[in-house]
GROMACS .gro file of C-alpha atoms in nm:
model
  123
    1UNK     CA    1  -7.766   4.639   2.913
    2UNK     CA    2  -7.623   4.759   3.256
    3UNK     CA    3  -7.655   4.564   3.558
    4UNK     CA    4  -7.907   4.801   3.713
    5UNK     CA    5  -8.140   4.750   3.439
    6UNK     CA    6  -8.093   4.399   3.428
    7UNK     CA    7  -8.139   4.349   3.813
    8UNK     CA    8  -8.447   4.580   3.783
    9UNK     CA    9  -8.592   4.335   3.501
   10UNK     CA   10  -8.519   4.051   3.711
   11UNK     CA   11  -8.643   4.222   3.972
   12UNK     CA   12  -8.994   4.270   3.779
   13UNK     CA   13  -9.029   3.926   3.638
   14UNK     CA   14  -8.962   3.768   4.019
   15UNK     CA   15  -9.239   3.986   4.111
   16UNK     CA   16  -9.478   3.883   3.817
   17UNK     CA   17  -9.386   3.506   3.864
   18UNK     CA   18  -9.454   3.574   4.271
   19UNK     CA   19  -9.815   3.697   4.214
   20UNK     CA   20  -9.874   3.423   3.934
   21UNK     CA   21  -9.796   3.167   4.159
   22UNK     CA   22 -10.014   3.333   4.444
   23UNK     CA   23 -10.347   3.296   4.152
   24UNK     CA   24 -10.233   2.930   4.037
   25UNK     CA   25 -10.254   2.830   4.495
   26UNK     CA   26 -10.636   3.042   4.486
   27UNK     CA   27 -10.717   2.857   4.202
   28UNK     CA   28 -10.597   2.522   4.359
   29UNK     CA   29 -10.790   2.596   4.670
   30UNK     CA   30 -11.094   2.688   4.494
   31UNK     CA   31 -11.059   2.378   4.312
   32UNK     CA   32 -11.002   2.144   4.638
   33UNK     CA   33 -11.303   2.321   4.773
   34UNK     CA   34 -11.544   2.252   4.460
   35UNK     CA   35 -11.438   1.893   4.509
   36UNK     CA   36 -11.493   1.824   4.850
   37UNK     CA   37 -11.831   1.990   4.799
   38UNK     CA   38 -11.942   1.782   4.507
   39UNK     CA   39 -11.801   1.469   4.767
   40UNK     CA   40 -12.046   1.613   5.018
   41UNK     CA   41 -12.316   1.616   4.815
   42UNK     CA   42 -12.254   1.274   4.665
   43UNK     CA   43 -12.278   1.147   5.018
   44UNK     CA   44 -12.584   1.288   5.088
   45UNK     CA   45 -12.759   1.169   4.817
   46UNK     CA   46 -12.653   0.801   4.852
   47UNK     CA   47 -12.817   0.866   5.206
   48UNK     CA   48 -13.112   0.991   5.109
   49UNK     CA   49 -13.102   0.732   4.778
   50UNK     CA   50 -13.049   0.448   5.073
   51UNK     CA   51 -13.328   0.607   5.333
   52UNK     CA   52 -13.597   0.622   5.048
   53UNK     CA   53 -13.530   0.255   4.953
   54UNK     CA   54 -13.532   0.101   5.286
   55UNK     CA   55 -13.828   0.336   5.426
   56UNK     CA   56 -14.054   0.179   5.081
   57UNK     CA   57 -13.880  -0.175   5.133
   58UNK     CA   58 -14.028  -0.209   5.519
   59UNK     CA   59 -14.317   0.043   5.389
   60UNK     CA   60 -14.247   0.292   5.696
   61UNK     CA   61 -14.254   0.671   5.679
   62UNK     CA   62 -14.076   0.929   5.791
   63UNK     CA   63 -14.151   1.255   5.624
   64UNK     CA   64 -13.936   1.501   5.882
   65UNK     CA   65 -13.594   1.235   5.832
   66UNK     CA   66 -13.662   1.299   5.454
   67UNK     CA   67 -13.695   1.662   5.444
   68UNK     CA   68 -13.413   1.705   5.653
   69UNK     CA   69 -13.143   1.529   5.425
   70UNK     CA   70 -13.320   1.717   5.127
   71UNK     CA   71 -13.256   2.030   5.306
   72UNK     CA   72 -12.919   1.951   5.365
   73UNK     CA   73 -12.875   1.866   5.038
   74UNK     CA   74 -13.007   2.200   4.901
   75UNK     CA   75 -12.717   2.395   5.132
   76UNK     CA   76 -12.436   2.137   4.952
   77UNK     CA   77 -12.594   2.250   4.651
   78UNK     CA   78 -12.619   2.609   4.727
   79UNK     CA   79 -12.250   2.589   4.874
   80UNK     CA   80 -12.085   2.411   4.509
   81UNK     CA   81 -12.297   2.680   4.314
   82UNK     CA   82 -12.174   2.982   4.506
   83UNK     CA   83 -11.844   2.800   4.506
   84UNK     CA   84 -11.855   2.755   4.122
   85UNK     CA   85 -11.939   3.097   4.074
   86UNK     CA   86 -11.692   3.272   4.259
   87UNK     CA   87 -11.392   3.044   4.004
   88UNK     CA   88 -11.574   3.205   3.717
   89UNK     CA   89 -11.566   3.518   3.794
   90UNK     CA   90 -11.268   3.560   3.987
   91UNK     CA   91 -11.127   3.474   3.601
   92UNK     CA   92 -11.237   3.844   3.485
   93UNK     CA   93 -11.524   3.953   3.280
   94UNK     CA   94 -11.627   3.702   2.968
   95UNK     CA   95 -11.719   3.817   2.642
   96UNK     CA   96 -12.106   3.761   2.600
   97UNK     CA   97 -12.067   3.740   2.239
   98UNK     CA   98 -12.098   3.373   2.056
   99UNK     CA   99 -11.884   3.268   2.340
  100UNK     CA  100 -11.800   2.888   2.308
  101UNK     CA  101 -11.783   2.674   2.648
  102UNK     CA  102 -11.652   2.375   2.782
  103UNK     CA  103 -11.838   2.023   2.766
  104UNK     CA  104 -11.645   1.961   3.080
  105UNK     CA  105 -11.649   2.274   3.315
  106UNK     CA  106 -11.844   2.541   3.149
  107UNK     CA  107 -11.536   2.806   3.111
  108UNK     CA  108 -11.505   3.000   2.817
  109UNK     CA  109 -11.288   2.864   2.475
  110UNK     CA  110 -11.129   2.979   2.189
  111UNK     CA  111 -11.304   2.856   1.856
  112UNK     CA  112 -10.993   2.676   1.740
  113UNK     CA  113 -10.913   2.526   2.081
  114UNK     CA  114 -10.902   2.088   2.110
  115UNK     CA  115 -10.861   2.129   2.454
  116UNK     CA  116 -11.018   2.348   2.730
  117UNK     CA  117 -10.727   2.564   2.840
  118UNK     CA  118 -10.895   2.554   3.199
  119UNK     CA  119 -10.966   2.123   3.279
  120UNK     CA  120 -10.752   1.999   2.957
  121UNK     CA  121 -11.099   1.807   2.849
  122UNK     CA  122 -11.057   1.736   2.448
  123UNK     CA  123 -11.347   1.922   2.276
   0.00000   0.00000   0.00000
């Protein structure tokens, strides 16, 4: 092997190691954001959990306080799905086929796999 060839090689598997590490920081990110979204909507439920216990502990009502923390609940929810959905299929197109999925995070499997190749949860 020459040194051209073997700088152009180099050269190639830089690149490929370049845009690999570009997908793994995307993934991270989309990750991070799927998080901080299921925080978020955590949040709002303990508020809402908290508002419907003290409004039926001093029997007071508040109908418009209620439906506004449901509503904002709804856009966290809408958010994570959206979210969610964009990780799956930014992974490329899934065979529809007796397709097994993770307990943990819903991906896609191989038959033999113990662990999910995507969250590392034992299956």
């Amino acid at each position: 092997m020459d040194w051209k060839q073997l700088r152009n090689t180099a050269s190639e598997v830089a690149g490929k190691m370049v845009d690999a590490t570009g997908e793994l920081v995307e993934k991270g990110k989309k990750q991070v954001d799927i998080l901080s979204l299921e925080n978020q909507l955590a949040k709002a439920q303990r508020q809402l959990g908290a508002l419907v216990y003290t409004m039926n502990r001093s029997g007071a009502e508040n109908p418009a306080l209620m439906q506004r923390y449901m509503e904002e609940i709804d856009s966290i929810q809408r958010q994570l799905d959206a979210c969610k959905n964009d990780v799956l299929y930014s992974e490329g197109p899934v065979e529809t086929s007796a397709v097994r999925l993770c307990v943990q995070c819903g991906r896609p499997v191989a038959d033999d796999a113990v662990f999910c190749p995507a969250c590392g949860a034992k299956l």
